[in-house]
Amino acid sequence: MSAPVAEGVEAANPVERFDRTPATSVRQHPERASYDRAVVHAILDESLFCQVGFAVDGKPFVIPCIHARIGSTLYLHGGLASRLMQVVASGAEICVSATIVDGLVLARSWFAHSFNYRSVVVFGTGRIVIDLVEKARALRAVVEHVAPGRSREARPPSPKEMAATAVVAIEITSGSAKVRRGLPRDADSDYELPVWAGELPLQLTPLPPVSDPRMPAGLDLPDSVRDYRRPGQA
Ligand SMILES: Cc1cc2nc3c(=O)[nH]c(=O)nc-3n(C[C@H](O)[C@H](O)[C@H](O)COP(=O)(O)OP(=O)(O)OC[C@H]3O[C@@H](n4cnc5c(N)ncnc54)[C@H](O)[C@@H]3O)c2cc1C
């Protein structure tokens, strides 16, 4: 289990925190909430992918997508024709959520079962990335987000591939994190029950790599594969 994020940790400096708004204030278990930008950013960085929410003509959509963060900007990439890219590029307000499940919280009662998790919900407005330097930087960040070190090992995009890829940016304007850690919180009257209770920690861990047989012979595993782990994981 990774990032040193405690329940309710807040940055001392207000400029490092998101302003709380009615839309972003955690209401259930507010003691688990954090509006600290560093906490929100760390969860976004460790999360392999995110869920992007938006509305079109009042109809809600939530689409899974790879993201990468540079500062307070989230970058997404995709096909030029995808609805997701078009909506984000239009400057619409976007909601992005990402979650890391750290463990199953197995309680004495069904009711008290839970997850240990770190999750974020952030809001921002989108724009299309036209500038080729920013676009290349964003695509490198996306590759690095998925597999740290991989951008140095694989071929960068050709001009044709760059032209075929849309990159959009979402400036994060508000957001929150919510973090649960620890053991079950059962009702006092349940602690004597003969039921195993505790946490079953979970982590995103790679299994043995599968090599593509079309590679030239004699290639060793690259660092990005041999040493793969999510940012923040020991
Ligand atoms: C973990 C993960 C990461 C991804 N990362 C990216 C990324 O970085 N860039 C990217 O372009 N695409 C990514 N995808 C694929 C992405 O979710 C969409 O499928 C993609 O954007 C294509 O959308 P579209 O334009 O075809 O459809 P859209 O017009 O966006 O969607 C049309 C409809 O198709 C259905 N649909 C679309 N996507 C999915 C889906 N994933 N699962 C089930 N139903 C779906 C929905 O009903 C949706 O309303 C990712 C998918 C996953 C699961």
PDB file of C-alpha atoms and ligand atoms in Angstrom:
ATOM      1  CA  MET A   1       0.000   0.000   0.000  1.00  0.00           C
ATOM      2  CA  SER A   2       1.394   3.241  -1.019  1.00  0.00           C
ATOM      3  CA  ALA A   3       0.970   6.970  -0.876  1.00  0.00           C
ATOM      4  CA  PRO A   4       1.405   8.479   2.566  1.00  0.00           C
ATOM      5  CA  VAL A   5      -2.072   9.926   2.588  1.00  0.00           C
ATOM      6  CA  ALA A   6      -3.960   9.929   5.855  1.00  0.00           C
ATOM      7  CA  GLU A   7      -7.637  10.465   6.333  1.00  0.00           C
ATOM      8  CA  GLY A   8      -8.401  14.141   6.587  1.00  0.00           C
ATOM      9  CA  VAL A   9      -4.866  15.402   5.882  1.00  0.00           C
ATOM     10  CA  GLU A  10      -4.892  19.027   4.747  1.00  0.00           C
ATOM     11  CA  ALA A  11      -2.200  21.262   3.337  1.00  0.00           C
ATOM     12  CA  ALA A  12      -1.166  24.017   5.722  1.00  0.00           C
ATOM     13  CA  ASN A  13      -1.075  26.603   2.930  1.00  0.00           C
ATOM     14  CA  PRO A  14      -4.552  27.530   1.620  1.00  0.00           C
ATOM     15  CA  VAL A  15      -3.242  28.087  -1.933  1.00  0.00           C
ATOM     16  CA  GLU A  16      -2.376  24.399  -2.001  1.00  0.00           C
ATOM     17  CA  ARG A  17      -6.007  23.487  -1.354  1.00  0.00           C
ATOM     18  CA  PHE A  18      -9.000  23.495  -3.665  1.00  0.00           C
ATOM     19  CA  ASP A  19     -11.774  25.830  -2.604  1.00  0.00           C
ATOM     20  CA  ARG A  20     -14.708  23.861  -1.256  1.00  0.00           C
ATOM     21  CA  THR A  21     -17.923  24.425  -3.144  1.00  0.00           C
ATOM     22  CA  PRO A  22     -21.374  22.877  -2.718  1.00  0.00           C
ATOM     23  CA  ALA A  23     -20.503  20.639  -5.679  1.00  0.00           C
ATOM     24  CA  THR A  24     -17.178  19.450  -4.279  1.00  0.00           C
ATOM     25  CA  SER A  25     -17.794  19.154  -0.535  1.00  0.00           C
ATOM     26  CA  VAL A  26     -17.770  15.540   0.623  1.00  0.00           C
ATOM     27  CA  ARG A  27     -20.940  15.000   2.631  1.00  0.00           C
ATOM     28  CA  GLN A  28     -20.766  11.357   3.769  1.00  0.00           C
ATOM     29  CA  HIS A  29     -17.779  10.829   6.112  1.00  0.00           C
ATOM     30  CA  PRO A  30     -16.372  14.332   5.623  1.00  0.00           C
ATOM     31  CA  GLU A  31     -13.487  13.366   7.944  1.00  0.00           C
ATOM     32  CA  ARG A  32     -12.179  11.241   5.065  1.00  0.00           C
ATOM     33  CA  ALA A  33     -12.099  14.163   2.673  1.00  0.00           C
ATOM     34  CA  SER A  34      -9.102  16.145   1.558  1.00  0.00           C
ATOM     35  CA  TYR A  35      -9.064  19.252  -0.593  1.00  0.00           C
ATOM     36  CA  ASP A  36      -5.279  19.278  -0.662  1.00  0.00           C
ATOM     37  CA  ARG A  37      -4.052  19.556  -4.254  1.00  0.00           C
ATOM     38  CA  ALA A  38      -1.049  17.332  -3.535  1.00  0.00           C
ATOM     39  CA  VAL A  39      -3.299  14.556  -2.230  1.00  0.00           C
ATOM     40  CA  VAL A  40      -5.616  14.829  -5.252  1.00  0.00           C
ATOM     41  CA  HIS A  41      -2.660  14.873  -7.657  1.00  0.00           C
ATOM     42  CA  ALA A  42      -0.982  11.847  -6.058  1.00  0.00           C
ATOM     43  CA  ILE A  43      -4.155   9.777  -6.436  1.00  0.00           C
ATOM     44  CA  LEU A  44      -4.589  10.852 -10.066  1.00  0.00           C
ATOM     45  CA  ASP A  45      -0.975   9.932 -10.778  1.00  0.00           C
ATOM     46  CA  GLU A  46      -1.180   6.490  -9.192  1.00  0.00           C
ATOM     47  CA  SER A  47      -4.525   5.628 -10.764  1.00  0.00           C
ATOM     48  CA  LEU A  48      -3.926   3.821 -14.055  1.00  0.00           C
ATOM     49  CA  PHE A  49      -6.979   5.300 -15.716  1.00  0.00           C
ATOM     50  CA  CYS A  50      -9.894   7.567 -14.939  1.00  0.00           C
ATOM     51  CA  GLN A  51     -13.585   7.926 -15.693  1.00  0.00           C
ATOM     52  CA  VAL A  52     -14.547  11.051 -17.615  1.00  0.00           C
ATOM     53  CA  GLY A  53     -18.066  12.342 -17.074  1.00  0.00           C
ATOM     54  CA  PHE A  54     -19.865  14.887 -19.232  1.00  0.00           C
ATOM     55  CA  ALA A  55     -23.349  15.727 -20.431  1.00  0.00           C
ATOM     56  CA  VAL A  56     -24.576  16.089 -24.007  1.00  0.00           C
ATOM     57  CA  ASP A  57     -28.051  17.573 -24.416  1.00  0.00           C
ATOM     58  CA  GLY A  58     -28.818  16.618 -20.837  1.00  0.00           C
ATOM     59  CA  LYS A  59     -27.788  12.987 -21.297  1.00  0.00           C
ATOM     60  CA  PRO A  60     -24.957  11.914 -18.977  1.00  0.00           C
ATOM     61  CA  PHE A  61     -21.977   9.889 -20.216  1.00  0.00           C
ATOM     62  CA  VAL A  62     -19.093   8.357 -18.257  1.00  0.00           C
ATOM     63  CA  ILE A  63     -16.232   7.055 -20.379  1.00  0.00           C
ATOM     64  CA  PRO A  64     -13.073   5.284 -19.144  1.00  0.00           C
ATOM     65  CA  CYS A  65      -9.907   6.918 -20.384  1.00  0.00           C
ATOM     66  CA  ILE A  66      -6.158   7.088 -19.802  1.00  0.00           C
ATOM     67  CA  HIS A  67      -5.039  10.377 -18.360  1.00  0.00           C
ATOM     68  CA  ALA A  68      -1.792  12.103 -17.529  1.00  0.00           C
ATOM     69  CA  ARG A  69      -1.279  15.078 -15.259  1.00  0.00           C
ATOM     70  CA  ILE A  70       1.166  17.909 -15.732  1.00  0.00           C
ATOM     71  CA  GLY A  71       0.759  20.472 -12.958  1.00  0.00           C
ATOM     72  CA  SER A  72      -2.942  21.188 -12.640  1.00  0.00           C
ATOM     73  CA  THR A  73      -3.717  20.060 -16.197  1.00  0.00           C
ATOM     74  CA  LEU A  74      -5.063  16.639 -17.082  1.00  0.00           C
ATOM     75  CA  TYR A  75      -4.381  15.443 -20.609  1.00  0.00           C
ATOM     76  CA  LEU A  76      -6.456  12.876 -22.508  1.00  0.00           C
ATOM     77  CA  HIS A  77      -5.868  11.533 -25.981  1.00  0.00           C
ATOM     78  CA  GLY A  78      -8.005   9.696 -28.501  1.00  0.00           C
ATOM     79  CA  GLY A  79      -9.393   9.505 -31.982  1.00  0.00           C
ATOM     80  CA  LEU A  80     -10.424  12.780 -33.574  1.00  0.00           C
ATOM     81  CA  ALA A  81     -13.969  11.489 -34.085  1.00  0.00           C
ATOM     82  CA  SER A  82     -14.610  10.302 -30.552  1.00  0.00           C
ATOM     83  CA  ARG A  83     -17.454  12.002 -28.729  1.00  0.00           C
ATOM     84  CA  LEU A  84     -15.306  12.251 -25.624  1.00  0.00           C
ATOM     85  CA  MET A  85     -12.595  14.204 -27.471  1.00  0.00           C
ATOM     86  CA  GLN A  86     -15.130  16.447 -29.190  1.00  0.00           C
ATOM     87  CA  VAL A  87     -16.967  17.294 -25.992  1.00  0.00           C
ATOM     88  CA  VAL A  88     -13.809  18.021 -24.014  1.00  0.00           C
ATOM     89  CA  ALA A  89     -12.424  20.077 -26.916  1.00  0.00           C
ATOM     90  CA  SER A  90     -15.616  22.152 -26.976  1.00  0.00           C
ATOM     91  CA  GLY A  91     -14.768  23.746 -23.631  1.00  0.00           C
ATOM     92  CA  ALA A  92     -17.571  21.974 -21.792  1.00  0.00           C
ATOM     93  CA  GLU A  93     -17.385  21.392 -18.057  1.00  0.00           C
ATOM     94  CA  ILE A  94     -15.985  17.929 -17.387  1.00  0.00           C
ATOM     95  CA  CYS A  95     -15.943  15.772 -14.262  1.00  0.00           C
ATOM     96  CA  VAL A  96     -13.149  13.213 -13.862  1.00  0.00           C
ATOM     97  CA  SER A  97     -13.014  10.500 -11.229  1.00  0.00           C
ATOM     98  CA  ALA A  98     -10.245   8.037 -10.369  1.00  0.00           C
ATOM     99  CA  THR A  99     -10.092   5.379  -7.663  1.00  0.00           C
ATOM    100  CA  ILE A 100      -7.423   3.153  -6.155  1.00  0.00           C
ATOM    101  CA  VAL A 101      -8.775   0.253  -4.114  1.00  0.00           C
ATOM    102  CA  ASP A 102      -6.282  -0.486  -1.327  1.00  0.00           C
ATOM    103  CA  GLY A 103      -8.123  -3.272   0.415  1.00  0.00           C
ATOM    104  CA  LEU A 104     -11.308  -5.071   1.274  1.00  0.00           C
ATOM    105  CA  VAL A 105     -12.586  -4.226   4.724  1.00  0.00           C
ATOM    106  CA  LEU A 106     -14.214  -7.403   5.995  1.00  0.00           C
ATOM    107  CA  ALA A 107     -16.352  -6.734   9.001  1.00  0.00           C
ATOM    108  CA  ARG A 108     -18.320  -8.859  11.427  1.00  0.00           C
ATOM    109  CA  SER A 109     -21.598  -7.688   9.948  1.00  0.00           C
ATOM    110  CA  TRP A 110     -22.576  -7.297   6.301  1.00  0.00           C
ATOM    111  CA  PHE A 111     -23.451  -3.713   7.115  1.00  0.00           C
ATOM    112  CA  ALA A 112     -19.955  -2.673   8.222  1.00  0.00           C
ATOM    113  CA  HIS A 113     -18.107  -4.123   5.212  1.00  0.00           C
ATOM    114  CA  SER A 114     -16.231  -1.511   3.228  1.00  0.00           C
ATOM    115  CA  PHE A 115     -13.250  -0.767   0.981  1.00  0.00           C
ATOM    116  CA  ASN A 116     -10.066   0.962   1.885  1.00  0.00           C
ATOM    117  CA  TYR A 117      -9.598   3.336  -0.995  1.00  0.00           C
ATOM    118  CA  ARG A 118      -8.227   6.591  -2.281  1.00  0.00           C
ATOM    119  CA  SER A 119     -10.446   8.355  -4.788  1.00  0.00           C
ATOM    120  CA  VAL A 120     -10.771  11.735  -6.397  1.00  0.00           C
ATOM    121  CA  VAL A 121     -13.449  13.672  -8.187  1.00  0.00           C
ATOM    122  CA  VAL A 122     -12.212  16.754 -10.037  1.00  0.00           C
ATOM    123  CA  PHE A 123     -13.897  19.317 -12.251  1.00  0.00           C
ATOM    124  CA  GLY A 124     -12.533  21.456 -15.023  1.00  0.00           C
ATOM    125  CA  THR A 125     -13.076  22.788 -18.498  1.00  0.00           C
ATOM    126  CA  GLY A 126     -11.585  21.318 -21.600  1.00  0.00           C
ATOM    127  CA  ARG A 127      -9.666  22.633 -24.566  1.00  0.00           C
ATOM    128  CA  ILE A 128      -8.115  21.059 -27.622  1.00  0.00           C
ATOM    129  CA  VAL A 129      -4.323  21.053 -27.657  1.00  0.00           C
ATOM    130  CA  ILE A 130      -3.098  22.522 -30.939  1.00  0.00           C
ATOM    131  CA  ASP A 131       0.438  23.531 -30.079  1.00  0.00           C
ATOM    132  CA  LEU A 132       2.676  20.709 -31.263  1.00  0.00           C
ATOM    133  CA  VAL A 133       5.193  21.107 -28.460  1.00  0.00           C
ATOM    134  CA  GLU A 134       2.455  20.858 -25.819  1.00  0.00           C
ATOM    135  CA  LYS A 135       0.853  17.968 -27.724  1.00  0.00           C
ATOM    136  CA  ALA A 136       4.109  15.996 -27.832  1.00  0.00           C
ATOM    137  CA  ARG A 137       4.717  16.741 -24.140  1.00  0.00           C
ATOM    138  CA  ALA A 138       1.208  15.538 -23.298  1.00  0.00           C
ATOM    139  CA  LEU A 139       1.565  12.319 -25.303  1.00  0.00           C
ATOM    140  CA  ARG A 140       4.898  11.602 -23.628  1.00  0.00           C
ATOM    141  CA  ALA A 141       3.196  12.181 -20.267  1.00  0.00           C
ATOM    142  CA  VAL A 142       0.412   9.740 -21.213  1.00  0.00           C
ATOM    143  CA  VAL A 143       2.945   7.036 -22.106  1.00  0.00           C
ATOM    144  CA  GLU A 144       4.888   7.731 -18.905  1.00  0.00           C
ATOM    145  CA  HIS A 145       1.686   7.662 -16.883  1.00  0.00           C
ATOM    146  CA  VAL A 146       0.928   4.143 -18.067  1.00  0.00           C
ATOM    147  CA  ALA A 147       4.469   2.763 -17.873  1.00  0.00           C
ATOM    148  CA  PRO A 148       7.135   4.992 -16.310  1.00  0.00           C
ATOM    149  CA  GLY A 149      10.272   5.022 -18.495  1.00  0.00           C
ATOM    150  CA  ARG A 150       8.497   3.637 -21.562  1.00  0.00           C
ATOM    151  CA  SER A 151       8.683   6.840 -23.610  1.00  0.00           C
ATOM    152  CA  ARG A 152      12.481   6.488 -23.772  1.00  0.00           C
ATOM    153  CA  GLU A 153      12.237   2.875 -24.965  1.00  0.00           C
ATOM    154  CA  ALA A 154       9.576   3.095 -27.703  1.00  0.00           C
ATOM    155  CA  ARG A 155       9.430   5.095 -30.955  1.00  0.00           C
ATOM    156  CA  PRO A 156       7.817   8.557 -30.705  1.00  0.00           C
ATOM    157  CA  PRO A 157       4.820   9.308 -32.957  1.00  0.00           C
ATOM    158  CA  SER A 158       5.367  10.184 -36.613  1.00  0.00           C
ATOM    159  CA  PRO A 159       3.806  13.414 -37.978  1.00  0.00           C
ATOM    160  CA  LYS A 160       1.000  11.278 -39.464  1.00  0.00           C
ATOM    161  CA  GLU A 161       0.349   9.591 -36.112  1.00  0.00           C
ATOM    162  CA  MET A 162       0.423  12.960 -34.369  1.00  0.00           C
ATOM    163  CA  ALA A 163      -2.132  14.312 -36.824  1.00  0.00           C
ATOM    164  CA  ALA A 164      -4.391  11.310 -36.289  1.00  0.00           C
ATOM    165  CA  THR A 165      -4.393  11.741 -32.514  1.00  0.00           C
ATOM    166  CA  ALA A 166      -6.466  14.312 -30.686  1.00  0.00           C
ATOM    167  CA  VAL A 167      -5.100  15.595 -27.407  1.00  0.00           C
ATOM    168  CA  VAL A 168      -7.306  17.541 -25.051  1.00  0.00           C
ATOM    169  CA  ALA A 169      -6.485  19.309 -21.818  1.00  0.00           C
ATOM    170  CA  ILE A 170      -8.660  19.772 -18.766  1.00  0.00           C
ATOM    171  CA  GLU A 171      -7.587  22.518 -16.386  1.00  0.00           C
ATOM    172  CA  ILE A 172      -8.548  21.264 -12.945  1.00  0.00           C
ATOM    173  CA  THR A 173     -10.425  24.069 -11.230  1.00  0.00           C
ATOM    174  CA  SER A 174     -11.872  22.248  -8.236  1.00  0.00           C
ATOM    175  CA  GLY A 175     -11.846  18.827  -6.695  1.00  0.00           C
ATOM    176  CA  SER A 176     -11.644  16.630  -3.693  1.00  0.00           C
ATOM    177  CA  ALA A 177     -10.090  13.413  -2.513  1.00  0.00           C
ATOM    178  CA  LYS A 178     -11.618  10.864  -0.193  1.00  0.00           C
ATOM    179  CA  VAL A 179      -9.510   8.324   1.638  1.00  0.00           C
ATOM    180  CA  ARG A 180     -10.499   5.409   3.856  1.00  0.00           C
ATOM    181  CA  ARG A 181      -7.893   3.415   5.724  1.00  0.00           C
ATOM    182  CA  GLY A 182      -7.901   0.960   8.583  1.00  0.00           C
ATOM    183  CA  LEU A 183      -9.867  -1.875  10.032  1.00  0.00           C
ATOM    184  CA  PRO A 184     -13.613  -2.467  10.107  1.00  0.00           C
ATOM    185  CA  ARG A 185     -15.668  -0.250  12.366  1.00  0.00           C
ATOM    186  CA  ASP A 186     -18.197  -2.720  13.674  1.00  0.00           C
ATOM    187  CA  ALA A 187     -20.997  -2.078  16.105  1.00  0.00           C
ATOM    188  CA  ASP A 188     -19.713  -2.551  19.677  1.00  0.00           C
ATOM    189  CA  SER A 189     -22.179  -5.392  20.182  1.00  0.00           C
ATOM    190  CA  ASP A 190     -20.631  -7.328  17.244  1.00  0.00           C
ATOM    191  CA  TYR A 191     -17.014  -7.532  18.484  1.00  0.00           C
ATOM    192  CA  GLU A 192     -17.693 -10.757  20.404  1.00  0.00           C
ATOM    193  CA  LEU A 193     -19.047 -12.541  17.336  1.00  0.00           C
ATOM    194  CA  PRO A 194     -16.963 -15.541  16.156  1.00  0.00           C
ATOM    195  CA  VAL A 195     -16.436 -13.948  12.739  1.00  0.00           C
ATOM    196  CA  TRP A 196     -13.022 -13.234  11.184  1.00  0.00           C
ATOM    197  CA  ALA A 197     -12.681  -9.531  10.581  1.00  0.00           C
ATOM    198  CA  GLY A 198      -9.903  -7.383   9.202  1.00  0.00           C
ATOM    199  CA  GLU A 199      -8.517  -6.036   5.964  1.00  0.00           C
ATOM    200  CA  LEU A 200      -7.513  -7.951   2.841  1.00  0.00           C
ATOM    201  CA  PRO A 201      -5.040  -5.534   1.201  1.00  0.00           C
ATOM    202  CA  LEU A 202      -5.165  -5.318  -2.591  1.00  0.00           C
ATOM    203  CA  GLN A 203      -2.646  -3.812  -4.976  1.00  0.00           C
ATOM    204  CA  LEU A 204      -2.274  -3.491  -8.743  1.00  0.00           C
ATOM    205  CA  THR A 205       0.730  -5.765  -9.300  1.00  0.00           C
ATOM    206  CA  PRO A 206       2.094  -6.998 -12.646  1.00  0.00           C
ATOM    207  CA  LEU A 207       2.167 -10.704 -13.481  1.00  0.00           C
ATOM    208  CA  PRO A 208       5.024 -12.229 -15.553  1.00  0.00           C
ATOM    209  CA  PRO A 209       5.382 -10.356 -18.888  1.00  0.00           C
ATOM    210  CA  VAL A 210       4.402 -12.087 -22.137  1.00  0.00           C
ATOM    211  CA  SER A 211       6.929 -11.364 -24.927  1.00  0.00           C
ATOM    212  CA  ASP A 212       5.720 -10.715 -28.474  1.00  0.00           C
ATOM    213  CA  PRO A 213       7.316 -13.424 -30.688  1.00  0.00           C
ATOM    214  CA  ARG A 214       7.740 -10.901 -33.542  1.00  0.00           C
ATOM    215  CA  MET A 215      10.507  -9.073 -31.666  1.00  0.00           C
ATOM    216  CA  PRO A 216      14.059  -9.397 -32.963  1.00  0.00           C
ATOM    217  CA  ALA A 217      15.844 -12.168 -31.033  1.00  0.00           C
ATOM    218  CA  GLY A 218      17.925 -11.462 -27.968  1.00  0.00           C
ATOM    219  CA  LEU A 219      16.123  -8.466 -26.508  1.00  0.00           C
ATOM    220  CA  ASP A 220      16.147  -8.227 -22.727  1.00  0.00           C
ATOM    221  CA  LEU A 221      13.175  -7.012 -20.749  1.00  0.00           C
ATOM    222  CA  PRO A 222      13.338  -3.204 -20.661  1.00  0.00           C
ATOM    223  CA  ASP A 223      13.430  -1.357 -17.351  1.00  0.00           C
ATOM    224  CA  SER A 224       9.839  -0.140 -17.719  1.00  0.00           C
ATOM    225  CA  VAL A 225       8.622  -3.749 -17.772  1.00  0.00           C
ATOM    226  CA  ARG A 226      11.092  -5.375 -15.377  1.00  0.00           C
ATOM    227  CA  ASP A 227      10.614  -2.692 -12.711  1.00  0.00           C
ATOM    228  CA  TYR A 228       6.936  -1.949 -13.362  1.00  0.00           C
ATOM    229  CA  ARG A 229       5.007  -0.435 -10.510  1.00  0.00           C
ATOM    230  CA  ARG A 230       2.518   2.393 -10.139  1.00  0.00           C
ATOM    231  CA  PRO A 231       3.879   5.728  -8.923  1.00  0.00           C
ATOM    232  CA  GLY A 232       3.771   5.847  -5.152  1.00  0.00           C
ATOM    233  CA  GLN A 233       4.001   2.057  -4.743  1.00  0.00           C
ATOM    234  CA  ALA A 234       7.005   0.721  -2.853  1.00  0.00           C
TER     235      ALA A 234
HETATM  236  C1  LIG B   1      -9.195   1.531 -19.161  1.00  0.00           C
HETATM  237  C2  LIG B   1      -9.551   2.200 -20.457  1.00  0.00           C
HETATM  238  C3  LIG B   1      -8.770   3.257 -20.926  1.00  0.00           C
HETATM  239  C4  LIG B   1      -9.091   3.880 -22.133  1.00  0.00           C
HETATM  240  N1  LIG B   1      -8.333   4.919 -22.557  1.00  0.00           N
HETATM  241  C5  LIG B   1      -8.649   5.568 -23.688  1.00  0.00           C
HETATM  242  C6  LIG B   1      -7.910   6.698 -24.125  1.00  0.00           C
HETATM  243  O1  LIG B   1      -6.944   7.110 -23.509  1.00  0.00           O
HETATM  244  N2  LIG B   1      -8.300   7.313 -25.257  1.00  0.00           N
HETATM  245  C7  LIG B   1      -9.371   6.877 -25.974  1.00  0.00           C
HETATM  246  O2  LIG B   1      -9.705   7.484 -27.001  1.00  0.00           O
HETATM  247  N3  LIG B   1     -10.092   5.815 -25.601  1.00  0.00           N
HETATM  248  C8  LIG B   1      -9.751   5.149 -24.465  1.00  0.00           C
HETATM  249  N4  LIG B   1     -10.493   4.078 -24.069  1.00  0.00           N
HETATM  250  C9  LIG B   1     -11.638   3.708 -24.871  1.00  0.00           C
HETATM  251  C10 LIG B   1     -12.789   4.671 -24.529  1.00  0.00           C
HETATM  252  O3  LIG B   1     -13.422   4.212 -23.337  1.00  0.00           O
HETATM  253  C11 LIG B   1     -13.833   4.777 -25.646  1.00  0.00           C
HETATM  254  O4  LIG B   1     -14.227   3.494 -26.032  1.00  0.00           O
HETATM  255  C12 LIG B   1     -13.218   5.521 -26.786  1.00  0.00           C
HETATM  256  O5  LIG B   1     -13.038   6.878 -26.419  1.00  0.00           O
HETATM  257  C13 LIG B   1     -14.035   5.432 -28.065  1.00  0.00           C
HETATM  258  O6  LIG B   1     -15.171   6.148 -27.950  1.00  0.00           O
HETATM  259  P1  LIG B   1     -16.130   6.315 -29.247  1.00  0.00           P
HETATM  260  O7  LIG B   1     -15.868   7.636 -29.852  1.00  0.00           O
HETATM  261  O8  LIG B   1     -16.051   5.109 -30.073  1.00  0.00           O
HETATM  262  O9  LIG B   1     -17.443   6.267 -28.584  1.00  0.00           O
HETATM  263  P2  LIG B   1     -18.209   7.385 -27.814  1.00  0.00           P
HETATM  264  O10 LIG B   1     -18.893   8.240 -28.814  1.00  0.00           O
HETATM  265  O11 LIG B   1     -17.351   8.042 -26.778  1.00  0.00           O
HETATM  266  O12 LIG B   1     -19.231   6.452 -27.098  1.00  0.00           O
HETATM  267  C14 LIG B   1     -20.373   5.938 -27.757  1.00  0.00           C
HETATM  268  C15 LIG B   1     -21.015   4.958 -26.877  1.00  0.00           C
HETATM  269  O13 LIG B   1     -20.265   3.758 -26.937  1.00  0.00           O
HETATM  270  C16 LIG B   1     -20.277   3.134 -25.671  1.00  0.00           C
HETATM  271  N5  LIG B   1     -18.896   3.050 -25.204  1.00  0.00           N
HETATM  272  C17 LIG B   1     -17.863   3.865 -25.532  1.00  0.00           C
HETATM  273  N6  LIG B   1     -16.746   3.471 -24.888  1.00  0.00           N
HETATM  274  C18 LIG B   1     -17.085   2.412 -24.160  1.00  0.00           C
HETATM  275  C19 LIG B   1     -16.355   1.582 -23.277  1.00  0.00           C
HETATM  276  N7  LIG B   1     -15.046   1.808 -23.004  1.00  0.00           N
HETATM  277  N8  LIG B   1     -16.992   0.569 -22.698  1.00  0.00           N
HETATM  278  C20 LIG B   1     -18.296   0.338 -22.952  1.00  0.00           C
HETATM  279  N9  LIG B   1     -19.024   1.082 -23.765  1.00  0.00           N
HETATM  280  C21 LIG B   1     -18.445   2.119 -24.360  1.00  0.00           C
HETATM  281  C22 LIG B   1     -21.124   4.013 -24.765  1.00  0.00           C
HETATM  282  O14 LIG B   1     -22.472   3.606 -24.805  1.00  0.00           O
HETATM  283  C23 LIG B   1     -21.002   5.353 -25.395  1.00  0.00           C
HETATM  284  O15 LIG B   1     -22.055   6.201 -25.091  1.00  0.00           O
HETATM  285  C24 LIG B   1     -10.202   3.435 -22.878  1.00  0.00           C
HETATM  286  C25 LIG B   1     -10.959   2.372 -22.400  1.00  0.00           C
HETATM  287  C26 LIG B   1     -10.645   1.758 -21.206  1.00  0.00           C
HETATM  288  C27 LIG B   1     -11.506   0.641 -20.717  1.00  0.00           C
END
